[in-house]
Tab-separated table of C-alpha atoms in Angstrom:
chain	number	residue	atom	x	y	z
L	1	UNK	CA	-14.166	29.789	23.701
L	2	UNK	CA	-15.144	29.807	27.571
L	3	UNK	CA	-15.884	33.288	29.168
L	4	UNK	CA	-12.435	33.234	31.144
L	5	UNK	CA	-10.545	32.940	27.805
L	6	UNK	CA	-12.110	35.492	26.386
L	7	UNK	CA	-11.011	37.729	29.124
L	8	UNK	CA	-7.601	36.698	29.363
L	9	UNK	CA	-7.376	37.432	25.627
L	10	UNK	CA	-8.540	40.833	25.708
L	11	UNK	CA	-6.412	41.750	28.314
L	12	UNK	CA	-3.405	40.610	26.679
L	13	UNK	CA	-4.233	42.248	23.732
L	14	UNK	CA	-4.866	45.715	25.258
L	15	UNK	CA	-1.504	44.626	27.553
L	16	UNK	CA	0.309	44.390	23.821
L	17	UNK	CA	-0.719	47.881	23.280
L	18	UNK	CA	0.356	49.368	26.181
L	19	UNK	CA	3.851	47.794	25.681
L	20	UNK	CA	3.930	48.915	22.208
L	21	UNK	CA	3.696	52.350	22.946
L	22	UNK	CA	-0.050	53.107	21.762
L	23	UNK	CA	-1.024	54.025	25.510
L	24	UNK	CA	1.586	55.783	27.020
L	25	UNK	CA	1.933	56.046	30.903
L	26	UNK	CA	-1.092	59.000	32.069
L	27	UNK	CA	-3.342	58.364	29.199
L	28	UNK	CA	-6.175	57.186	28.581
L	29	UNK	CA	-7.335	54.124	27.547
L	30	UNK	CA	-10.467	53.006	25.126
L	31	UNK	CA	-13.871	52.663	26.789
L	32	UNK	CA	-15.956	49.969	26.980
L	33	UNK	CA	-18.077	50.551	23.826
L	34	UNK	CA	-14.834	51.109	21.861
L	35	UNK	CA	-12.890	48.043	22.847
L	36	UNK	CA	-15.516	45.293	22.979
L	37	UNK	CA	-16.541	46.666	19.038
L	38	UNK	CA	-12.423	46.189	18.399
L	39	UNK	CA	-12.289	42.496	19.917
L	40	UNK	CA	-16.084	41.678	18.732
L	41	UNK	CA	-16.879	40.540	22.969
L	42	UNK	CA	-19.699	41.698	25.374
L	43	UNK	CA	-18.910	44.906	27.439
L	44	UNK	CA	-18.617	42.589	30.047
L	45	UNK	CA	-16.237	40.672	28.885
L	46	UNK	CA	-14.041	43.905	28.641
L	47	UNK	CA	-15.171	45.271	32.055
L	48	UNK	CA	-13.293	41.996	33.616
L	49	UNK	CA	-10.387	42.408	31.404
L	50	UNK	CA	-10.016	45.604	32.700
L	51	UNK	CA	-10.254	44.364	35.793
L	52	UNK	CA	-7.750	42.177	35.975
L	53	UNK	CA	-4.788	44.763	34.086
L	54	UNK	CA	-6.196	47.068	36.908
L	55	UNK	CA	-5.425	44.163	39.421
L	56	UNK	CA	-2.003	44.036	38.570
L	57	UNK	CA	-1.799	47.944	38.875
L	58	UNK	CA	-1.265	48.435	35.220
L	59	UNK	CA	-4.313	50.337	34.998
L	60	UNK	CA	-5.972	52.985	37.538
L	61	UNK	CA	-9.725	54.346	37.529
L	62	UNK	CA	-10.305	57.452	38.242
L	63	UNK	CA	-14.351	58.132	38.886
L	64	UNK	CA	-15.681	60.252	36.664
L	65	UNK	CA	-12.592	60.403	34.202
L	66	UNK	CA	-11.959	57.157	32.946
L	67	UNK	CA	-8.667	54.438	32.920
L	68	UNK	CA	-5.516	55.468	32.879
L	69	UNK	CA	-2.612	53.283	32.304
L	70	UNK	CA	0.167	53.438	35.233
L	71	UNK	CA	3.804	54.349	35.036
L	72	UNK	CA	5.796	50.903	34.585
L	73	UNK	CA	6.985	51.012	38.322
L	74	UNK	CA	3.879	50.618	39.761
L	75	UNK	CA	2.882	47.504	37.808
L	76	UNK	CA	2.349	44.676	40.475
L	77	UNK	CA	2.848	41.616	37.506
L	78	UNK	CA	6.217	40.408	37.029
L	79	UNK	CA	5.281	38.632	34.052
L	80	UNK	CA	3.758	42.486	32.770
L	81	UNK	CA	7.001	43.860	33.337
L	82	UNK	CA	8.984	41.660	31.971
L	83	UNK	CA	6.830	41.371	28.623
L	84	UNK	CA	7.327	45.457	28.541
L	85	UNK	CA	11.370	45.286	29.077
L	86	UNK	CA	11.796	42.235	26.406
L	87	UNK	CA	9.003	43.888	23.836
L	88	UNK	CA	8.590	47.150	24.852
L	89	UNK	CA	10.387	49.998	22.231
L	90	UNK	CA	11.129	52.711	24.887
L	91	UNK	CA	12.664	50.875	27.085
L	92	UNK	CA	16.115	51.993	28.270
L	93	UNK	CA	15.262	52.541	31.521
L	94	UNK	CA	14.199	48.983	32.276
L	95	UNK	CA	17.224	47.522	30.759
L	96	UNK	CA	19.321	49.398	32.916
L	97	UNK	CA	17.374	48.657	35.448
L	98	UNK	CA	17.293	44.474	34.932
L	99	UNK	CA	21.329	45.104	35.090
L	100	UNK	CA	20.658	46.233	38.633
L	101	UNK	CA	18.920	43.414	39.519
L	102	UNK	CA	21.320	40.819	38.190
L	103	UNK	CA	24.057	42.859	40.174
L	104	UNK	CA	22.466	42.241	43.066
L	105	UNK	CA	21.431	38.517	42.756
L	106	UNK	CA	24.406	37.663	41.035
L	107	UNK	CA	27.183	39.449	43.084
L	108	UNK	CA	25.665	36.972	45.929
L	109	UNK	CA	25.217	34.300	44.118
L	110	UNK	CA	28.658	33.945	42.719
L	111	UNK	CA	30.144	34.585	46.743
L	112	UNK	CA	27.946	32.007	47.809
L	113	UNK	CA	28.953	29.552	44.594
L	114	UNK	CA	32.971	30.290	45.152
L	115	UNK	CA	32.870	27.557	48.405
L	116	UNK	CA	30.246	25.218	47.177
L	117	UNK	CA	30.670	24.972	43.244
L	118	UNK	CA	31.711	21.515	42.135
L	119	UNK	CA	35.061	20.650	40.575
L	120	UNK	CA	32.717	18.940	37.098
L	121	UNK	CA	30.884	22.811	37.440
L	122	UNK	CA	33.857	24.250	37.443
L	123	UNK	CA	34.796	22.418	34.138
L	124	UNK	CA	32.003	22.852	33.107
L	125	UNK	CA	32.267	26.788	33.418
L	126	UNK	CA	35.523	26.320	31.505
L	127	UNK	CA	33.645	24.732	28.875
L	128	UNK	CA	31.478	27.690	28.659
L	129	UNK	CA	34.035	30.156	27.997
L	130	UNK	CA	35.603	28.362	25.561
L	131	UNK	CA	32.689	28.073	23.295
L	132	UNK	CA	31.871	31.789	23.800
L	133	UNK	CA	35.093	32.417	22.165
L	134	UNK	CA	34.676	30.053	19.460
L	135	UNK	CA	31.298	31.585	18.550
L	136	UNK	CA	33.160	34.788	18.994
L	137	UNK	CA	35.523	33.741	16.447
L	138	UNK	CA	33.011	33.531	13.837
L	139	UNK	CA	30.784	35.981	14.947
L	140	UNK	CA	27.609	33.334	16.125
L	141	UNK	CA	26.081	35.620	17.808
L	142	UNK	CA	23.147	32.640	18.753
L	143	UNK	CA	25.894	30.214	20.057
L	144	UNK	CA	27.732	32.782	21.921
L	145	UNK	CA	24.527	33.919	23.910
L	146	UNK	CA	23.930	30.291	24.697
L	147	UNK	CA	27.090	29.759	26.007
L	148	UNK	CA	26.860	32.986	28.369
L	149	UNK	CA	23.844	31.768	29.908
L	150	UNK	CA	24.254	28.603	30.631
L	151	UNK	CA	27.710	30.068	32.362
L	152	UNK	CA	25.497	32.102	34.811
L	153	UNK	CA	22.961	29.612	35.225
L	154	UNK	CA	25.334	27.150	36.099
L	155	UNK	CA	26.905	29.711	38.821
L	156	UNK	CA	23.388	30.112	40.287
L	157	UNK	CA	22.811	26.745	40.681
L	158	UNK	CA	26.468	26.397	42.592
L	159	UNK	CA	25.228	28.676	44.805
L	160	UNK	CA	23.392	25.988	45.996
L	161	UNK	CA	20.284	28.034	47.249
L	162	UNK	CA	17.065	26.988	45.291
L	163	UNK	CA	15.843	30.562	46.054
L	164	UNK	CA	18.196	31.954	43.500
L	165	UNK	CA	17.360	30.044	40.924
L	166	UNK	CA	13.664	30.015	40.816
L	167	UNK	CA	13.933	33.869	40.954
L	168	UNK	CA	15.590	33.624	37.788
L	169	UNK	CA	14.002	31.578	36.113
L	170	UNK	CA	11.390	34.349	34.713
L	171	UNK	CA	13.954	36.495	33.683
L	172	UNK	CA	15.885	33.501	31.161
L	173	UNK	CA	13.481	35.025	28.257
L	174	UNK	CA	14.029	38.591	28.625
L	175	UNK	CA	17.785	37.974	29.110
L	176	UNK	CA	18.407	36.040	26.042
L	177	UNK	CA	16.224	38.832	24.323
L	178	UNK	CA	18.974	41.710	25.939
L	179	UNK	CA	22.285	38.969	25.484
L	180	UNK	CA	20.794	38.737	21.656
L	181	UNK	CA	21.260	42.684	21.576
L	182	UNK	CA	24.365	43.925	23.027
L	183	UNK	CA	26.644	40.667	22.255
L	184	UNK	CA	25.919	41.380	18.156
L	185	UNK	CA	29.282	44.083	18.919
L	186	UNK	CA	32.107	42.401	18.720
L	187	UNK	CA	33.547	44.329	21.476
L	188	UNK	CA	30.816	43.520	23.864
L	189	UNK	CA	31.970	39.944	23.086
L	190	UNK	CA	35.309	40.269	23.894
L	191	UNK	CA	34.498	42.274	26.938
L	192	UNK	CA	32.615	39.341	28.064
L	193	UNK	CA	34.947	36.884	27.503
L	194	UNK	CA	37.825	38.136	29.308
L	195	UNK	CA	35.475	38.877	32.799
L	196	UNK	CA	34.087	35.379	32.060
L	197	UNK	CA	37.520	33.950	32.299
L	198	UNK	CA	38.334	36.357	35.735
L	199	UNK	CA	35.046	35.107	37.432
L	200	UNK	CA	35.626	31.402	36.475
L	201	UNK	CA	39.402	31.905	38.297
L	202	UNK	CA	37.915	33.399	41.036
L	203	UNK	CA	35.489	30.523	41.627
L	204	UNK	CA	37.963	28.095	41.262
L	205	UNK	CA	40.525	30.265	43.892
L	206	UNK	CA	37.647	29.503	46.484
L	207	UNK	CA	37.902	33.376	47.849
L	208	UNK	CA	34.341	34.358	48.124
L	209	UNK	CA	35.729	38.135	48.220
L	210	UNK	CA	37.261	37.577	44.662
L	211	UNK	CA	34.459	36.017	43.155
L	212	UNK	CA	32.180	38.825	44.317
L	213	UNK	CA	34.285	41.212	43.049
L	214	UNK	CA	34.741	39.359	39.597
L	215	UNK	CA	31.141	39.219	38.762
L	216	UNK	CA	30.570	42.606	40.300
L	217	UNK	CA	33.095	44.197	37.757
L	218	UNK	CA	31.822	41.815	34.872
L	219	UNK	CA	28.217	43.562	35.520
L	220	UNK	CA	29.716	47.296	35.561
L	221	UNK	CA	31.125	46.193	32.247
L	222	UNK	CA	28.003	44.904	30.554
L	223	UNK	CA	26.316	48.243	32.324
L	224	UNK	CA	28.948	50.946	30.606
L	225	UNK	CA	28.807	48.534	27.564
L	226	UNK	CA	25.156	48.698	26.965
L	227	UNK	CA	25.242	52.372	27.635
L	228	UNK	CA	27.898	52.716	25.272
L	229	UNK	CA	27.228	50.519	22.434
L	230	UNK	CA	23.169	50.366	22.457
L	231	UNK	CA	21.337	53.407	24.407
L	232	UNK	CA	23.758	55.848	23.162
L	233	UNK	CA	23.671	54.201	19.686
């Protein structure tokens, strides 16, 4: 295995147990000697693992103390972050927090989509919903998670700026992973179905104010729902 593997496996490694909780933010993480005995590789090979976690701020050295592992906001590596909010086991905080995001992208998205979406995307958003309540119907929790996203995705796409979707297109992993969670409640379902079908009128009204207000109250619902049914659980 070249050099450069080597390193990239060792940092993933010691990245899997950071996310799992075994190096919580402020402590301190194995030293050289330690870790390159535990992955059978040359200190050097862990020095430039190091390296690079520290590159994407999810590690900080501090001389004469050692390497500390950095509070999740001041990781630098989208692909870090979102590995800790689809794996991680204490993460509340960033699911709430990806809920935020969406708001914000989405909210737009969906104004932007209500004058440029398609008649065939607007059947096709039709479509959607109706197999989200057929999976609802017999409790498929895999089909009705399909369904949802390919709803959204097809909204970002109306939006018709490539911007949108490329920024979400990192997230489609850790979303199913969260959609997977919340819509095993049948309730959470439901909820979803019946803002589904209010966003899907709004785009087809053409009122750019109603569809941002549509998805905007379908994300305060998954936000109180996932606060209700899962964090509070």
């Amino acid at each position: 295995m070249a050099r450069k593997s080597l390193v990239g496996v060792v940092a993933d490694e010691l990245l899997d147990r950071i996310i799992a909780g075994e190096f919580p933010p402020g402590t301190l993480v194995p030293g050289e000697l330690e870790l390159s005995a535990r992955h059978e590789v040359s200190r050097m090979t862990v020095r430039e693992a190091m390296k690079t976690l520290e590159a994407q701020r999810i590690l900080s050295v501090e001389r004469g103390r050692g390497t500390f592992v950095n509070p999740l906001n001041q990781w630098a590596s989208l692909e870090a972050v979102l590995r800790a909010a689809s794996e991680g086991t204490k993460d509340a905080a960033a699911a709430v927090q990806l809920i935020e995001l969406r708001r914000m992208l989405e909210t737009g998205a969906c104004e932007l989509a209500a004058e440029r979406i398609s008649d065939d995307e607007l059947t096709t958003l039709t479509e959607h919903v109706e197999k989200m309540q057929s999976a609802h119907e017999v409790n498929d929790v895999a089909a009705f998670v399909e369904a949802d996203l390919a709803f959204h995705d097809v909204i970002l796409h109306a939006s018709g700026n490539v911007f949108v979707a490329v920024l979400f297109e990192p997230l489609h992993r850790v979303l199913e992973a969260r959609r997977t969670q919340t819509s095993a409640f049948a309730d959470i379902q439901a909820h979803a179905i019946g803002h589904h079908r209010k966003i899907a009128a709004a785009l087809e009204s053409r009122n750019p104010h109603e569809a941002r207000l549509a998805m905007d109250a379908h994300m305060q619902q998954t936000l109180d729902d996932l606060k209700t049914y899962v964090l509070e659980a």
